[in-house]
């Protein structure tokens, strides 16, 4: 027996589950297919103010908030050894009128709490299984799960990550590239408080970033680490005993948190970039890393993915029951809303990363002068902070608004 749904979301990661929760607020019936990945990856995601507004608006932030730490100050410290190295720069969120730039949360905690919300949602059918096959037809997409369920949908939302089988099945091609870097991730307990400050140490092999996490009874001071380095260094550091690894991380971070103690597994992620040539096709829309991926610099990845989801919900808004969720006109709106943001962020992160990896003096000068100008020229600094948090032009409406108070 084949069941029909208006929208099928493939992938139950952060982007897919948020898509299911947001799209269930339209008039469409939603099915999400995928086992939520809640394995211990030691990865955290810093979600900016606009993303928090969006999650709040779909009642998905309150259940996550206790597991997140505020990011009130961003610091950049140049450790490249360049003769043009600028002094450390600090960017406080109050300067752009925000209590915090955003909040940092363990990815697996976020996914597991969003999955709980999706399971409890009366408007969502949640099939916790892999999709094993697709047939794209004129009026619908036929989907089969590994366990043998058959579902047809008017629209498939591909939220199944960077190697997206859904995107492949729809024959949407990608441009991909690699960086000579690997990111090691870890969670540390430390002696000194983080003071709600995220600090990015720029090294010749990439940024080494410490991001605040909330304390626990056992570990009152905790932070996560994303440390980009050459694959050889990553292999060496991944094999170090925990104490030696913590010591090297602490030294790279100039011991600003005091002594570090490793309290998680170490994660290892090769750095790659990807953009899909199109974000839509016949009866398909791509969101999250199925559409774009780049290195974790400036905490842009999932924030961009949540903007995809918010814009997709905007494109499907106002539909009546019985309307076609996969109507080409709606997908064209989504494609138009997303192109500039995805292109600009992908290029911005790529340029920043390559500037760090380039050891030539003129580039060192440009990088040093750029950071110095950003930190010392007030209007420029505020513009960069605002733009880092949310694009000044064309951000989804919901990310600009606070949710209306709920009448009880
Ligand atoms: C080290 C690191 C640090 C980062 N830090 C930040 C940060 O601070 N802020 C930020 O905004 N972003 C950050 N990012 C980026 C962010 O983690 C990603 O953008 C985000 O996790 C992508 O979510 P997603 O749901 O699109 O994809 P994924 O998390 O990859 O989820 C895809 C899901 O699809 C499922 N799937 C795959 N195939 C199938 C199938 N056949 N059927 C059903 N399901 C399937 C997978 O199992 C998975 O659950 C970071 C990334 C890294 C690597």
PDB file of N, CA, C and O and ligand atoms in Angstrom, residues 11-15 33-35 37 43-46 130-131 159-161 165 185 226 269 288-289 296 299-303, ligand 1:
ATOM      1  N   UNK A  11      15.843  12.874   5.327  1.00  0.00           N
ATOM      2  CA  UNK A  11      16.971  13.237   6.198  1.00  0.00           C
ATOM      3  C   UNK A  11      16.472  13.857   7.483  1.00  0.00           C
ATOM      4  O   UNK A  11      15.742  14.848   7.451  1.00  0.00           O
ATOM      5  N   UNK A  12      16.860  13.246   8.608  1.00  0.00           N
ATOM      6  CA  UNK A  12      16.426  13.760   9.917  1.00  0.00           C
ATOM      7  C   UNK A  12      17.613  14.309  10.692  1.00  0.00           C
ATOM      8  O   UNK A  12      17.813  14.027  11.862  1.00  0.00           O
ATOM      9  N   UNK A  13      18.432  15.143  10.002  1.00  0.00           N
ATOM     10  CA  UNK A  13      19.450  15.945  10.686  1.00  0.00           C
ATOM     11  C   UNK A  13      18.802  17.245  11.134  1.00  0.00           C
ATOM     12  O   UNK A  13      17.569  17.391  11.091  1.00  0.00           O
ATOM     13  N   UNK A  14      19.642  18.206  11.530  1.00  0.00           N
ATOM     14  CA  UNK A  14      19.083  19.466  12.038  1.00  0.00           C
ATOM     15  C   UNK A  14      18.261  20.188  10.972  1.00  0.00           C
ATOM     16  O   UNK A  14      17.179  20.719  11.257  1.00  0.00           O
ATOM     17  N   UNK A  15      18.755  20.197   9.721  1.00  0.00           N
ATOM     18  CA  UNK A  15      18.019  20.907   8.665  1.00  0.00           C
ATOM     19  C   UNK A  15      16.706  20.189   8.348  1.00  0.00           C
ATOM     20  O   UNK A  15      15.646  20.834   8.232  1.00  0.00           O
ATOM     21  N   UNK A  33      11.569  11.317   6.701  1.00  0.00           N
ATOM     22  CA  UNK A  33      12.141   9.967   6.670  1.00  0.00           C
ATOM     23  C   UNK A  33      13.643  10.030   6.952  1.00  0.00           C
ATOM     24  O   UNK A  33      14.377  10.736   6.258  1.00  0.00           O
ATOM     25  N   UNK A  34      14.083   9.308   7.964  1.00  0.00           N
ATOM     26  CA  UNK A  34      15.520   9.246   8.262  1.00  0.00           C
ATOM     27  C   UNK A  34      15.725   8.926   9.725  1.00  0.00           C
ATOM     28  O   UNK A  34      14.968   9.404  10.562  1.00  0.00           O
ATOM     29  N   UNK A  35      16.756   8.128  10.019  1.00  0.00           N
ATOM     30  CA  UNK A  35      17.061   7.886  11.435  1.00  0.00           C
ATOM     31  C   UNK A  35      17.824   9.085  11.979  1.00  0.00           C
ATOM     32  O   UNK A  35      18.834   9.484  11.392  1.00  0.00           O
ATOM     33  N   UNK A  37      20.501  11.166  13.650  1.00  0.00           N
ATOM     34  CA  UNK A  37      21.877  10.793  13.971  1.00  0.00           C
ATOM     35  C   UNK A  37      22.265  11.459  15.291  1.00  0.00           C
ATOM     36  O   UNK A  37      22.541  12.652  15.327  1.00  0.00           O
ATOM     37  N   UNK A  43      30.614  17.416  18.137  1.00  0.00           N
ATOM     38  CA  UNK A  43      30.463  18.615  17.304  1.00  0.00           C
ATOM     39  C   UNK A  43      29.408  19.512  17.882  1.00  0.00           C
ATOM     40  O   UNK A  43      28.367  19.042  18.328  1.00  0.00           O
ATOM     41  N   UNK A  44      29.674  20.809  17.881  1.00  0.00           N
ATOM     42  CA  UNK A  44      28.636  21.738  18.337  1.00  0.00           C
ATOM     43  C   UNK A  44      28.305  22.674  17.189  1.00  0.00           C
ATOM     44  O   UNK A  44      29.083  22.816  16.248  1.00  0.00           O
ATOM     45  N   UNK A  45      27.142  23.305  17.282  1.00  0.00           N
ATOM     46  CA  UNK A  45      26.790  24.314  16.285  1.00  0.00           C
ATOM     47  C   UNK A  45      26.419  25.608  17.010  1.00  0.00           C
ATOM     48  O   UNK A  45      25.621  25.597  17.947  1.00  0.00           O
ATOM     49  N   UNK A  46      27.034  26.702  16.550  1.00  0.00           N
ATOM     50  CA  UNK A  46      26.677  28.019  17.063  1.00  0.00           C
ATOM     51  C   UNK A  46      25.575  28.549  16.162  1.00  0.00           C
ATOM     52  O   UNK A  46      25.772  28.682  14.951  1.00  0.00           O
ATOM     53  N   UNK A 130      15.997   4.663   6.589  1.00  0.00           N
ATOM     54  CA  UNK A 130      16.629   5.263   5.411  1.00  0.00           C
ATOM     55  C   UNK A 130      15.728   5.148   4.189  1.00  0.00           C
ATOM     56  O   UNK A 130      15.007   4.154   4.029  1.00  0.00           O
ATOM     57  N   UNK A 131      15.812   6.146   3.309  1.00  0.00           N
ATOM     58  CA  UNK A 131      15.181   6.027   1.994  1.00  0.00           C
ATOM     59  C   UNK A 131      16.094   5.132   1.157  1.00  0.00           C
ATOM     60  O   UNK A 131      17.311   5.305   1.164  1.00  0.00           O
ATOM     61  N   UNK A 159      17.152  16.802   2.481  1.00  0.00           N
ATOM     62  CA  UNK A 159      17.904  17.303   3.641  1.00  0.00           C
ATOM     63  C   UNK A 159      18.804  16.180   4.117  1.00  0.00           C
ATOM     64  O   UNK A 159      19.016  16.004   5.312  1.00  0.00           O
ATOM     65  N   UNK A 160      19.333  15.420   3.151  1.00  0.00           N
ATOM     66  CA  UNK A 160      20.083  14.208   3.508  1.00  0.00           C
ATOM     67  C   UNK A 160      21.589  14.382   3.366  1.00  0.00           C
ATOM     68  O   UNK A 160      22.313  13.444   3.031  1.00  0.00           O
ATOM     69  N   UNK A 161      22.052  15.612   3.664  1.00  0.00           N
ATOM     70  CA  UNK A 161      23.476  15.824   3.831  1.00  0.00           C
ATOM     71  C   UNK A 161      24.254  15.958   2.536  1.00  0.00           C
ATOM     72  O   UNK A 161      23.699  15.914   1.440  1.00  0.00           O
ATOM     73  N   UNK A 165      21.612  11.340  -1.375  1.00  0.00           N
ATOM     74  CA  UNK A 165      21.103  10.402  -2.391  1.00  0.00           C
ATOM     75  C   UNK A 165      19.882  10.969  -3.130  1.00  0.00           C
ATOM     76  O   UNK A 165      19.673  10.642  -4.312  1.00  0.00           O
ATOM     77  N   UNK A 185      37.565  17.951  16.227  1.00  0.00           N
ATOM     78  CA  UNK A 185      36.584  18.536  17.146  1.00  0.00           C
ATOM     79  C   UNK A 185      36.677  17.822  18.490  1.00  0.00           C
ATOM     80  O   UNK A 185      37.053  16.643  18.555  1.00  0.00           O
ATOM     81  N   UNK A 226      36.916  23.566  17.605  1.00  0.00           N
ATOM     82  CA  UNK A 226      37.026  23.200  16.185  1.00  0.00           C
ATOM     83  C   UNK A 226      38.406  23.655  15.752  1.00  0.00           C
ATOM     84  O   UNK A 226      38.687  24.861  15.764  1.00  0.00           O
ATOM     85  N   UNK A 269      37.048  15.677  10.728  1.00  0.00           N
ATOM     86  CA  UNK A 269      36.244  15.968   9.540  1.00  0.00           C
ATOM     87  C   UNK A 269      37.137  16.553   8.442  1.00  0.00           C
ATOM     88  O   UNK A 269      37.660  17.664   8.598  1.00  0.00           O
ATOM     89  N   UNK A 288      20.044  22.759   3.416  1.00  0.00           N
ATOM     90  CA  UNK A 288      21.174  22.360   4.251  1.00  0.00           C
ATOM     91  C   UNK A 288      22.337  21.861   3.417  1.00  0.00           C
ATOM     92  O   UNK A 288      22.555  22.292   2.277  1.00  0.00           O
ATOM     93  N   UNK A 289      23.093  20.909   3.980  1.00  0.00           N
ATOM     94  CA  UNK A 289      24.315  20.462   3.302  1.00  0.00           C
ATOM     95  C   UNK A 289      24.045  19.664   2.033  1.00  0.00           C
ATOM     96  O   UNK A 289      24.967  19.409   1.274  1.00  0.00           O
ATOM     97  N   UNK A 296      34.056  24.960   8.560  1.00  0.00           N
ATOM     98  CA  UNK A 296      33.401  25.626   9.698  1.00  0.00           C
ATOM     99  C   UNK A 296      34.169  26.865  10.149  1.00  0.00           C
ATOM    100  O   UNK A 296      34.856  26.847  11.145  1.00  0.00           O
ATOM    101  N   UNK A 299      31.038  30.036  11.850  1.00  0.00           N
ATOM    102  CA  UNK A 299      29.769  29.394  12.217  1.00  0.00           C
ATOM    103  C   UNK A 299      28.662  29.679  11.208  1.00  0.00           C
ATOM    104  O   UNK A 299      27.567  30.092  11.564  1.00  0.00           O
ATOM    105  N   UNK A 300      28.931  29.436   9.923  1.00  0.00           N
ATOM    106  CA  UNK A 300      27.950  29.821   8.903  1.00  0.00           C
ATOM    107  C   UNK A 300      27.069  28.669   8.412  1.00  0.00           C
ATOM    108  O   UNK A 300      25.954  28.881   7.956  1.00  0.00           O
ATOM    109  N   UNK A 301      27.556  27.398   8.486  1.00  0.00           N
ATOM    110  CA  UNK A 301      26.916  26.288   7.766  1.00  0.00           C
ATOM    111  C   UNK A 301      25.455  26.034   8.079  1.00  0.00           C
ATOM    112  O   UNK A 301      24.590  26.142   7.197  1.00  0.00           O
ATOM    113  N   UNK A 302      25.163  25.697   9.324  1.00  0.00           N
ATOM    114  CA  UNK A 302      23.771  25.366   9.637  1.00  0.00           C
ATOM    115  C   UNK A 302      22.901  26.630   9.655  1.00  0.00           C
ATOM    116  O   UNK A 302      21.716  26.568   9.311  1.00  0.00           O
ATOM    117  N   UNK A 303      23.514  27.763  10.003  1.00  0.00           N
ATOM    118  CA  UNK A 303      22.743  29.013   9.936  1.00  0.00           C
ATOM    119  C   UNK A 303      22.239  29.249   8.513  1.00  0.00           C
ATOM    120  O   UNK A 303      21.089  29.644   8.309  1.00  0.00           O
TER     121      UNK A 303
HETATM  122  C1  LIG B   1      33.427  20.793  12.793  1.00  0.00           C
HETATM  123  C2  LIG B   1      32.184  21.501  12.358  1.00  0.00           C
HETATM  124  C3  LIG B   1      31.694  22.576  13.084  1.00  0.00           C
HETATM  125  C4  LIG B   1      30.562  23.264  12.665  1.00  0.00           C
HETATM  126  N1  LIG B   1      30.110  24.339  13.386  1.00  0.00           N
HETATM  127  C5  LIG B   1      29.036  25.017  12.955  1.00  0.00           C
HETATM  128  C6  LIG B   1      28.554  26.136  13.680  1.00  0.00           C
HETATM  129  O1  LIG B   1      29.105  26.508  14.713  1.00  0.00           O
HETATM  130  N2  LIG B   1      27.455  26.792  13.212  1.00  0.00           N
HETATM  131  C7  LIG B   1      26.826  26.412  12.058  1.00  0.00           C
HETATM  132  O2  LIG B   1      25.839  27.050  11.667  1.00  0.00           O
HETATM  133  N3  LIG B   1      27.250  25.338  11.358  1.00  0.00           N
HETATM  134  C8  LIG B   1      28.330  24.648  11.764  1.00  0.00           C
HETATM  135  N4  LIG B   1      28.755  23.551  11.077  1.00  0.00           N
HETATM  136  C9  LIG B   1      27.984  23.099   9.903  1.00  0.00           C
HETATM  137  C10 LIG B   1      26.800  22.240  10.375  1.00  0.00           C
HETATM  138  O3  LIG B   1      27.252  21.243  11.265  1.00  0.00           O
HETATM  139  C11 LIG B   1      26.112  21.628   9.177  1.00  0.00           C
HETATM  140  O4  LIG B   1      25.761  22.643   8.275  1.00  0.00           O
HETATM  141  C12 LIG B   1      24.843  20.888   9.582  1.00  0.00           C
HETATM  142  O5  LIG B   1      25.081  19.939  10.582  1.00  0.00           O
HETATM  143  C13 LIG B   1      24.247  20.213   8.368  1.00  0.00           C
HETATM  144  O6  LIG B   1      22.996  19.709   8.734  1.00  0.00           O
HETATM  145  P1  LIG B   1      22.119  18.943   7.673  1.00  0.00           P
HETATM  146  O7  LIG B   1      20.886  18.531   8.398  1.00  0.00           O
HETATM  147  O8  LIG B   1      22.011  19.718   6.408  1.00  0.00           O
HETATM  148  O9  LIG B   1      23.003  17.663   7.268  1.00  0.00           O
HETATM  149  P2  LIG B   1      23.422  16.405   8.153  1.00  0.00           P
HETATM  150  O10 LIG B   1      23.677  16.793   9.557  1.00  0.00           O
HETATM  151  O11 LIG B   1      24.512  15.735   7.388  1.00  0.00           O
HETATM  152  O12 LIG B   1      22.119  15.495   8.166  1.00  0.00           O
HETATM  153  C14 LIG B   1      21.761  14.713   7.040  1.00  0.00           C
HETATM  154  C15 LIG B   1      20.921  13.562   7.545  1.00  0.00           C
HETATM  155  O13 LIG B   1      20.452  12.844   6.404  1.00  0.00           O
HETATM  156  C16 LIG B   1      20.547  11.464   6.721  1.00  0.00           C
HETATM  157  N5  LIG B   1      20.534  10.643   5.500  1.00  0.00           N
HETATM  158  C17 LIG B   1      21.537  10.415   4.622  1.00  0.00           C
HETATM  159  N6  LIG B   1      21.109   9.553   3.674  1.00  0.00           N
HETATM  160  C18 LIG B   1      19.811   9.260   3.957  1.00  0.00           C
HETATM  161  C19 LIG B   1      18.815   8.427   3.357  1.00  0.00           C
HETATM  162  N7  LIG B   1      19.091   7.670   2.249  1.00  0.00           N
HETATM  163  N8  LIG B   1      17.597   8.372   3.905  1.00  0.00           N
HETATM  164  C20 LIG B   1      17.294   9.097   5.030  1.00  0.00           C
HETATM  165  N9  LIG B   1      18.199   9.882   5.648  1.00  0.00           N
HETATM  166  C21 LIG B   1      19.428   9.948   5.102  1.00  0.00           C
HETATM  167  C22 LIG B   1      21.831  11.338   7.538  1.00  0.00           C
HETATM  168  O14 LIG B   1      21.830  10.136   8.268  1.00  0.00           O
HETATM  169  C23 LIG B   1      21.715  12.567   8.416  1.00  0.00           C
HETATM  170  O15 LIG B   1      20.978  12.302   9.592  1.00  0.00           O
HETATM  171  C24 LIG B   1      29.898  22.853  11.485  1.00  0.00           C
HETATM  172  C25 LIG B   1      30.374  21.761  10.748  1.00  0.00           C
HETATM  173  C26 LIG B   1      31.511  21.094  11.168  1.00  0.00           C
HETATM  174  C27 LIG B   1      32.023  19.940  10.358  1.00  0.00           C
END
